[in-house]
Amino acid sequence: MAAAGGEPSSHSVSDDLFQSFYTEVKQIEKRDSVLTSKQQIERLLRPGSSYFNLNPFEVLQIDPDATDDELKKRFRALSILVHPDKNQDDQERAQKAFEAVDKAYKLLLEPEQKKRALDVIQAGKEYIEHMVKEKKKQLKKEGKSLDVEEDDQEVFKQAVYKQTMKLFAELAIKRKEREAKEMHERKRAREEEIEAADKAKREREWQKNFEETRDGRVDSWRSFQAKGKTKEKKNRSFLKPPKVKMEQRE
């Protein structure tokens, strides 16, 4: 189970946690749609919050069909409630709650990001509708009553809520994995780039040194050749056979 602030994982939040969280939050919302500052901070930072807070509409407690004006008003009201300045006795946690609210609001201001969130919610609803349809099909096949628990609107909403949270979590996990992979690839590319630059530098230094010492090597070779020729000449003169005197006949 993920701790508050921890990264979500595919097994981080159990169905029991979904059940208790959903029930508790919805009961509080019915009693007080605004909640107190303390209640909002608790809601936004409770265990598993990093998992539930992936849904920006849940963070702001606003309907996905809300208008931009309604979204703006809700953000202002909620951000004031959890603002650190309003919660002097719990500023650190209030700051974290405020950041969660601010992040959700900014995400929904981006049309593409908002569309993705709405698509996830729609996918969660369609999945549950499909499951209900399959259940009824199986019951009909077995000759049983077609009544299922999801016929109750609250149960249906709860099922959609749970499925939606799972979809948000799966997307977050895939995004983290993709980002980690991309970071690894960028690191490897950078290492290869540095290695190639070092190799090129070594080659340039070698070439420069080769050019700078060329005259010295040529002079040394010429000197060596000159000495070799002189030595060879001396050796030839030293080995020159003596002249043979012709004998005179009497």
mmCIF file with all atom_site columns, N, CA, C and O in Angstrom, residues 79-118:
data_model
loop_
_atom_site.group_PDB
_atom_site.id
_atom_site.type_symbol
_atom_site.label_atom_id
_atom_site.label_alt_id
_atom_site.label_comp_id
_atom_site.label_asym_id
_atom_site.label_entity_id
_atom_site.label_seq_id
_atom_site.pdbx_PDB_ins_code
_atom_site.Cartn_x
_atom_site.Cartn_y
_atom_site.Cartn_z
_atom_site.occupancy
_atom_site.B_iso_or_equiv
_atom_site.pdbx_formal_charge
_atom_site.auth_seq_id
_atom_site.auth_comp_id
_atom_site.auth_asym_id
_atom_site.auth_atom_id
_atom_site.pdbx_PDB_model_num
ATOM 1   N N  . SER A 1 79  ? -8.455  26.290 -2.540  1.00 0.00 ? 79  SER A N  1
ATOM 2   C CA . SER A 1 79  ? -7.079  26.728 -2.298  1.00 0.00 ? 79  SER A CA 1
ATOM 3   C C  . SER A 1 79  ? -7.001  27.628 -1.072  1.00 0.00 ? 79  SER A C  1
ATOM 4   O O  . SER A 1 79  ? -5.999  27.617 -0.350  1.00 0.00 ? 79  SER A O  1
ATOM 5   N N  . ILE A 1 80  ? -8.048  28.412 -0.831  1.00 0.00 ? 80  ILE A N  1
ATOM 6   C CA . ILE A 1 80  ? -8.082  29.264 0.364   1.00 0.00 ? 80  ILE A CA 1
ATOM 7   C C  . ILE A 1 80  ? -8.185  28.399 1.621   1.00 0.00 ? 80  ILE A C  1
ATOM 8   O O  . ILE A 1 80  ? -7.521  28.657 2.628   1.00 0.00 ? 80  ILE A O  1
ATOM 9   N N  . LEU A 1 81  ? -9.011  27.364 1.540   1.00 0.00 ? 81  LEU A N  1
ATOM 10  C CA . LEU A 1 81  ? -9.199  26.484 2.697   1.00 0.00 ? 81  LEU A CA 1
ATOM 11  C C  . LEU A 1 81  ? -7.899  25.805 3.137   1.00 0.00 ? 81  LEU A C  1
ATOM 12  O O  . LEU A 1 81  ? -7.633  25.683 4.331   1.00 0.00 ? 81  LEU A O  1
ATOM 13  N N  . VAL A 1 82  ? -7.102  25.358 2.181   1.00 0.00 ? 82  VAL A N  1
ATOM 14  C CA . VAL A 1 82  ? -5.899  24.584 2.524   1.00 0.00 ? 82  VAL A CA 1
ATOM 15  C C  . VAL A 1 82  ? -4.616  25.415 2.461   1.00 0.00 ? 82  VAL A C  1
ATOM 16  O O  . VAL A 1 82  ? -3.526  24.878 2.654   1.00 0.00 ? 82  VAL A O  1
ATOM 17  N N  . HIS A 1 83  ? -4.727  26.697 2.199   1.00 0.00 ? 83  HIS A N  1
ATOM 18  C CA . HIS A 1 83  ? -3.524  27.527 2.075   1.00 0.00 ? 83  HIS A CA 1
ATOM 19  C C  . HIS A 1 83  ? -2.736  27.544 3.395   1.00 0.00 ? 83  HIS A C  1
ATOM 20  O O  . HIS A 1 83  ? -3.331  27.636 4.476   1.00 0.00 ? 83  HIS A O  1
ATOM 21  N N  . PRO A 1 84  ? -1.412  27.428 3.315   1.00 0.00 ? 84  PRO A N  1
ATOM 22  C CA . PRO A 1 84  ? -0.577  27.417 4.530   1.00 0.00 ? 84  PRO A CA 1
ATOM 23  C C  . PRO A 1 84  ? -0.807  28.619 5.444   1.00 0.00 ? 84  PRO A C  1
ATOM 24  O O  . PRO A 1 84  ? -0.754  28.487 6.672   1.00 0.00 ? 84  PRO A O  1
ATOM 25  N N  . ASP A 1 85  ? -1.081  29.787 4.861   1.00 0.00 ? 85  ASP A N  1
ATOM 26  C CA . ASP A 1 85  ? -1.304  30.985 5.679   1.00 0.00 ? 85  ASP A CA 1
ATOM 27  C C  . ASP A 1 85  ? -2.565  30.867 6.526   1.00 0.00 ? 85  ASP A C  1
ATOM 28  O O  . ASP A 1 85  ? -2.672  31.515 7.583   1.00 0.00 ? 85  ASP A O  1
ATOM 29  N N  . LYS A 1 86  ? -3.512  30.064 6.063   1.00 0.00 ? 86  LYS A N  1
ATOM 30  C CA . LYS A 1 86  ? -4.766  29.883 6.801   1.00 0.00 ? 86  LYS A CA 1
ATOM 31  C C  . LYS A 1 86  ? -4.639  28.752 7.832   1.00 0.00 ? 86  LYS A C  1
ATOM 32  O O  . LYS A 1 86  ? -5.492  28.598 8.698   1.00 0.00 ? 86  LYS A O  1
ATOM 33  N N  . ASN A 1 87  ? -3.568  27.985 7.703   1.00 0.00 ? 87  ASN A N  1
ATOM 34  C CA . ASN A 1 87  ? -3.368  26.838 8.601   1.00 0.00 ? 87  ASN A CA 1
ATOM 35  C C  . ASN A 1 87  ? -1.996  26.928 9.268   1.00 0.00 ? 87  ASN A C  1
ATOM 36  O O  . ASN A 1 87  ? -1.109  26.108 9.032   1.00 0.00 ? 87  ASN A O  1
ATOM 37  N N  . GLN A 1 88  ? -1.839  27.956 10.081  1.00 0.00 ? 88  GLN A N  1
ATOM 38  C CA . GLN A 1 88  ? -0.558  28.228 10.728  1.00 0.00 ? 88  GLN A CA 1
ATOM 39  C C  . GLN A 1 88  ? -0.095  27.091 11.628  1.00 0.00 ? 88  GLN A C  1
ATOM 40  O O  . GLN A 1 88  ? 1.109   26.870 11.808  1.00 0.00 ? 88  GLN A O  1
ATOM 41  N N  . ASP A 1 89  ? -1.049  26.353 12.184  1.00 0.00 ? 89  ASP A N  1
ATOM 42  C CA . ASP A 1 89  ? -0.689  25.265 13.102  1.00 0.00 ? 89  ASP A CA 1
ATOM 43  C C  . ASP A 1 89  ? -0.308  23.976 12.360  1.00 0.00 ? 89  ASP A C  1
ATOM 44  O O  . ASP A 1 89  ? 0.132   23.007 12.984  1.00 0.00 ? 89  ASP A O  1
ATOM 45  N N  . ASP A 1 90  ? -0.476  23.953 11.039  1.00 0.00 ? 90  ASP A N  1
ATOM 46  C CA . ASP A 1 90  ? -0.162  22.751 10.258  1.00 0.00 ? 90  ASP A CA 1
ATOM 47  C C  . ASP A 1 90  ? 0.321   23.169 8.865   1.00 0.00 ? 90  ASP A C  1
ATOM 48  O O  . ASP A 1 90  ? -0.148  22.658 7.846   1.00 0.00 ? 90  ASP A O  1
ATOM 49  N N  . GLN A 1 91  ? 1.271   24.092 8.834   1.00 0.00 ? 91  GLN A N  1
ATOM 50  C CA . GLN A 1 91  ? 1.696   24.685 7.565   1.00 0.00 ? 91  GLN A CA 1
ATOM 51  C C  . GLN A 1 91  ? 2.324   23.693 6.604   1.00 0.00 ? 91  GLN A C  1
ATOM 52  O O  . GLN A 1 91  ? 2.086   23.761 5.394   1.00 0.00 ? 91  GLN A O  1
ATOM 53  N N  . GLU A 1 92  ? 3.129   22.766 7.111   1.00 0.00 ? 92  GLU A N  1
ATOM 54  C CA . GLU A 1 92  ? 3.820   21.820 6.223   1.00 0.00 ? 92  GLU A CA 1
ATOM 55  C C  . GLU A 1 92  ? 2.843   20.943 5.462   1.00 0.00 ? 92  GLU A C  1
ATOM 56  O O  . GLU A 1 92  ? 2.940   20.780 4.244   1.00 0.00 ? 92  GLU A O  1
ATOM 57  N N  . ARG A 1 93  ? 1.867   20.388 6.177   1.00 0.00 ? 93  ARG A N  1
ATOM 58  C CA . ARG A 1 93  ? 0.880   19.535 5.520   1.00 0.00 ? 93  ARG A CA 1
ATOM 59  C C  . ARG A 1 93  ? -0.060  20.373 4.646   1.00 0.00 ? 93  ARG A C  1
ATOM 60  O O  . ARG A 1 93  ? -0.495  19.928 3.582   1.00 0.00 ? 93  ARG A O  1
ATOM 61  N N  . ALA A 1 94  ? -0.355  21.581 5.101   1.00 0.00 ? 94  ALA A N  1
ATOM 62  C CA . ALA A 1 94  ? -1.215  22.466 4.317   1.00 0.00 ? 94  ALA A CA 1
ATOM 63  C C  . ALA A 1 94  ? -0.548  22.805 2.991   1.00 0.00 ? 94  ALA A C  1
ATOM 64  O O  . ALA A 1 94  ? -1.216  22.882 1.954   1.00 0.00 ? 94  ALA A O  1
ATOM 65  N N  . GLN A 1 95  ? 0.759   22.997 3.018   1.00 0.00 ? 95  GLN A N  1
ATOM 66  C CA . GLN A 1 95  ? 1.488   23.298 1.794   1.00 0.00 ? 95  GLN A CA 1
ATOM 67  C C  . GLN A 1 95  ? 1.385   22.153 0.802   1.00 0.00 ? 95  GLN A C  1
ATOM 68  O O  . GLN A 1 95  ? 1.183   22.367 -0.400  1.00 0.00 ? 95  GLN A O  1
ATOM 69  N N  . LYS A 1 96  ? 1.502   20.922 1.278   1.00 0.00 ? 96  LYS A N  1
ATOM 70  C CA . LYS A 1 96  ? 1.390   19.754 0.407   1.00 0.00 ? 96  LYS A CA 1
ATOM 71  C C  . LYS A 1 96  ? -0.020  19.638 -0.169  1.00 0.00 ? 96  LYS A C  1
ATOM 72  O O  . LYS A 1 96  ? -0.194  19.304 -1.344  1.00 0.00 ? 96  LYS A O  1
ATOM 73  N N  . ALA A 1 97  ? -1.024  19.921 0.664   1.00 0.00 ? 97  ALA A N  1
ATOM 74  C CA . ALA A 1 97  ? -2.412  19.866 0.189   1.00 0.00 ? 97  ALA A CA 1
ATOM 75  C C  . ALA A 1 97  ? -2.657  20.950 -0.852  1.00 0.00 ? 97  ALA A C  1
ATOM 76  O O  . ALA A 1 97  ? -3.310  20.713 -1.878  1.00 0.00 ? 97  ALA A O  1
ATOM 77  N N  . PHE A 1 98  ? -2.113  22.139 -0.588  1.00 0.00 ? 98  PHE A N  1
ATOM 78  C CA . PHE A 1 98  ? -2.265  23.248 -1.535  1.00 0.00 ? 98  PHE A CA 1
ATOM 79  C C  . PHE A 1 98  ? -1.617  22.911 -2.879  1.00 0.00 ? 98  PHE A C  1
ATOM 80  O O  . PHE A 1 98  ? -2.172  23.216 -3.941  1.00 0.00 ? 98  PHE A O  1
ATOM 81  N N  . GLU A 1 99  ? -0.453  22.279 -2.840  1.00 0.00 ? 99  GLU A N  1
ATOM 82  C CA . GLU A 1 99  ? 0.241   21.895 -4.067  1.00 0.00 ? 99  GLU A CA 1
ATOM 83  C C  . GLU A 1 99  ? -0.571  20.890 -4.875  1.00 0.00 ? 99  GLU A C  1
ATOM 84  O O  . GLU A 1 99  ? -0.583  20.926 -6.111  1.00 0.00 ? 99  GLU A O  1
ATOM 85  N N  . ALA A 1 100 ? -1.258  19.973 -4.167  1.00 0.00 ? 100 ALA A N  1
ATOM 86  C CA . ALA A 1 100 ? -2.099  18.988 -4.857  1.00 0.00 ? 100 ALA A CA 1
ATOM 87  C C  . ALA A 1 100 ? -3.266  19.678 -5.565  1.00 0.00 ? 100 ALA A C  1
ATOM 88  O O  . ALA A 1 100 ? -3.603  19.355 -6.707  1.00 0.00 ? 100 ALA A O  1
ATOM 89  N N  . VAL A 1 101 ? -3.873  20.637 -4.885  1.00 0.00 ? 101 VAL A N  1
ATOM 90  C CA . VAL A 1 101 ? -4.991  21.392 -5.464  1.00 0.00 ? 101 VAL A CA 1
ATOM 91  C C  . VAL A 1 101 ? -4.521  22.222 -6.651  1.00 0.00 ? 101 VAL A C  1
ATOM 92  O O  . VAL A 1 101 ? -5.163  22.251 -7.712  1.00 0.00 ? 101 VAL A O  1
ATOM 93  N N  . ASP A 1 102 ? -3.401  22.895 -6.480  1.00 0.00 ? 102 ASP A N  1
ATOM 94  C CA . ASP A 1 102 ? -2.849  23.733 -7.541  1.00 0.00 ? 102 ASP A CA 1
ATOM 95  C C  . ASP A 1 102 ? -2.486  22.911 -8.772  1.00 0.00 ? 102 ASP A C  1
ATOM 96  O O  . ASP A 1 102 ? -2.749  23.313 -9.910  1.00 0.00 ? 102 ASP A O  1
ATOM 97  N N  . LYS A 1 103 ? -1.899  21.733 -8.549  1.00 0.00 ? 103 LYS A N  1
ATOM 98  C CA . LYS A 1 103 ? -1.512  20.854 -9.647  1.00 0.00 ? 103 LYS A CA 1
ATOM 99  C C  . LYS A 1 103 ? -2.741  20.384 -10.430 1.00 0.00 ? 103 LYS A C  1
ATOM 100 O O  . LYS A 1 103 ? -2.740  20.370 -11.672 1.00 0.00 ? 103 LYS A O  1
ATOM 101 N N  . ALA A 1 104 ? -3.787  20.002 -9.710  1.00 0.00 ? 104 ALA A N  1
ATOM 102 C CA . ALA A 1 104 ? -5.014  19.534 -10.368 1.00 0.00 ? 104 ALA A CA 1
ATOM 103 C C  . ALA A 1 104 ? -5.658  20.644 -11.183 1.00 0.00 ? 104 ALA A C  1
ATOM 104 O O  . ALA A 1 104 ? -6.109  20.425 -12.317 1.00 0.00 ? 104 ALA A O  1
ATOM 105 N N  . TYR A 1 105 ? -5.679  21.840 -10.621 1.00 0.00 ? 105 TYR A N  1
ATOM 106 C CA . TYR A 1 105 ? -6.288  22.978 -11.313 1.00 0.00 ? 105 TYR A CA 1
ATOM 107 C C  . TYR A 1 105 ? -5.524  23.320 -12.595 1.00 0.00 ? 105 TYR A C  1
ATOM 108 O O  . TYR A 1 105 ? -6.124  23.506 -13.665 1.00 0.00 ? 105 TYR A O  1
ATOM 109 N N  . LYS A 1 106 ? -4.201  23.385 -12.502 1.00 0.00 ? 106 LYS A N  1
ATOM 110 C CA . LYS A 1 106 ? -3.387  23.713 -13.672 1.00 0.00 ? 106 LYS A CA 1
ATOM 111 C C  . LYS A 1 106 ? -3.511  22.647 -14.753 1.00 0.00 ? 106 LYS A C  1
ATOM 112 O O  . LYS A 1 106 ? -3.493  22.958 -15.950 1.00 0.00 ? 106 LYS A O  1
ATOM 113 N N  . LEU A 1 107 ? -3.646  21.397 -14.331 1.00 0.00 ? 107 LEU A N  1
ATOM 114 C CA . LEU A 1 107 ? -3.810  20.318 -15.300 1.00 0.00 ? 107 LEU A CA 1
ATOM 115 C C  . LEU A 1 107 ? -5.107  20.493 -16.085 1.00 0.00 ? 107 LEU A C  1
ATOM 116 O O  . LEU A 1 107 ? -5.129  20.324 -17.307 1.00 0.00 ? 107 LEU A O  1
ATOM 117 N N  . LEU A 1 108 ? -6.170  20.861 -15.376 1.00 0.00 ? 108 LEU A N  1
ATOM 118 C CA . LEU A 1 108 ? -7.471  21.017 -16.037 1.00 0.00 ? 108 LEU A CA 1
ATOM 119 C C  . LEU A 1 108 ? -7.551  22.296 -16.866 1.00 0.00 ? 108 LEU A C  1
ATOM 120 O O  . LEU A 1 108 ? -8.473  22.451 -17.674 1.00 0.00 ? 108 LEU A O  1
ATOM 121 N N  . LEU A 1 109 ? -6.603  23.204 -16.689 1.00 0.00 ? 109 LEU A N  1
ATOM 122 C CA . LEU A 1 109 ? -6.561  24.403 -17.523 1.00 0.00 ? 109 LEU A CA 1
ATOM 123 C C  . LEU A 1 109 ? -5.986  24.093 -18.897 1.00 0.00 ? 109 LEU A C  1
ATOM 124 O O  . LEU A 1 109 ? -6.217  24.845 -19.849 1.00 0.00 ? 109 LEU A O  1
ATOM 125 N N  . GLU A 1 110 ? -5.257  22.991 -18.987 1.00 0.00 ? 110 GLU A N  1
ATOM 126 C CA . GLU A 1 110 ? -4.676  22.573 -20.261 1.00 0.00 ? 110 GLU A CA 1
ATOM 127 C C  . GLU A 1 110 ? -5.693  21.711 -21.014 1.00 0.00 ? 110 GLU A C  1
ATOM 128 O O  . GLU A 1 110 ? -6.052  20.624 -20.540 1.00 0.00 ? 110 GLU A O  1
ATOM 129 N N  . PRO A 1 111 ? -6.194  22.175 -22.150 1.00 0.00 ? 111 PRO A N  1
ATOM 130 C CA . PRO A 1 111 ? -7.232  21.442 -22.893 1.00 0.00 ? 111 PRO A CA 1
ATOM 131 C C  . PRO A 1 111 ? -6.877  19.974 -23.165 1.00 0.00 ? 111 PRO A C  1
ATOM 132 O O  . PRO A 1 111 ? -7.719  19.088 -22.987 1.00 0.00 ? 111 PRO A O  1
ATOM 133 N N  . GLU A 1 112 ? -5.627  19.721 -23.576 1.00 0.00 ? 112 GLU A N  1
ATOM 134 C CA . GLU A 1 112 ? -5.230  18.353 -23.897 1.00 0.00 ? 112 GLU A CA 1
ATOM 135 C C  . GLU A 1 112 ? -5.210  17.476 -22.649 1.00 0.00 ? 112 GLU A C  1
ATOM 136 O O  . GLU A 1 112 ? -5.654  16.328 -22.671 1.00 0.00 ? 112 GLU A O  1
ATOM 137 N N  . GLN A 1 113 ? -4.683  18.027 -21.545 1.00 0.00 ? 113 GLN A N  1
ATOM 138 C CA . GLN A 1 113 ? -4.628  17.285 -20.285 1.00 0.00 ? 113 GLN A CA 1
ATOM 139 C C  . GLN A 1 113 ? -6.038  17.016 -19.744 1.00 0.00 ? 113 GLN A C  1
ATOM 140 O O  . GLN A 1 113 ? -6.329  15.932 -19.233 1.00 0.00 ? 113 GLN A O  1
ATOM 141 N N  . LYS A 1 114 ? -6.898  18.005 -19.867 1.00 0.00 ? 114 LYS A N  1
ATOM 142 C CA . LYS A 1 114 ? -8.279  17.846 -19.405 1.00 0.00 ? 114 LYS A CA 1
ATOM 143 C C  . LYS A 1 114 ? -8.993  16.772 -20.214 1.00 0.00 ? 114 LYS A C  1
ATOM 144 O O  . LYS A 1 114 ? -9.733  15.939 -19.666 1.00 0.00 ? 114 LYS A O  1
ATOM 145 N N  . LYS A 1 115 ? -8.760  16.781 -21.517 1.00 0.00 ? 115 LYS A N  1
ATOM 146 C CA . LYS A 1 115 ? -9.371  15.778 -22.390 1.00 0.00 ? 115 LYS A CA 1
ATOM 147 C C  . LYS A 1 115 ? -8.928  14.372 -21.995 1.00 0.00 ? 115 LYS A C  1
ATOM 148 O O  . LYS A 1 115 ? -9.724  13.424 -21.983 1.00 0.00 ? 115 LYS A O  1
ATOM 149 N N  . ARG A 1 116 ? -7.644  14.227 -21.680 1.00 0.00 ? 116 ARG A N  1
ATOM 150 C CA . ARG A 1 116 ? -7.135  12.914 -21.279 1.00 0.00 ? 116 ARG A CA 1
ATOM 151 C C  . ARG A 1 116 ? -7.804  12.440 -20.002 1.00 0.00 ? 116 ARG A C  1
ATOM 152 O O  . ARG A 1 116 ? -8.159  11.261 -19.866 1.00 0.00 ? 116 ARG A O  1
ATOM 153 N N  . ALA A 1 117 ? -7.973  13.357 -19.045 1.00 0.00 ? 117 ALA A N  1
ATOM 154 C CA . ALA A 1 117 ? -8.626  13.000 -17.785 1.00 0.00 ? 117 ALA A CA 1
ATOM 155 C C  . ALA A 1 117 ? -10.070 12.590 -18.033 1.00 0.00 ? 117 ALA A C  1
ATOM 156 O O  . ALA A 1 117 ? -10.568 11.598 -17.467 1.00 0.00 ? 117 ALA A O  1
ATOM 157 N N  . LEU A 1 118 ? -10.757 13.323 -18.889 1.00 0.00 ? 118 LEU A N  1
ATOM 158 C CA . LEU A 1 118 ? -12.145 12.997 -19.212 1.00 0.00 ? 118 LEU A CA 1
ATOM 159 C C  . LEU A 1 118 ? -12.233 11.657 -19.936 1.00 0.00 ? 118 LEU A C  1
ATOM 160 O O  . LEU A 1 118 ? -13.179 10.885 -19.710 1.00 0.00 ? 118 LEU A O  1
#
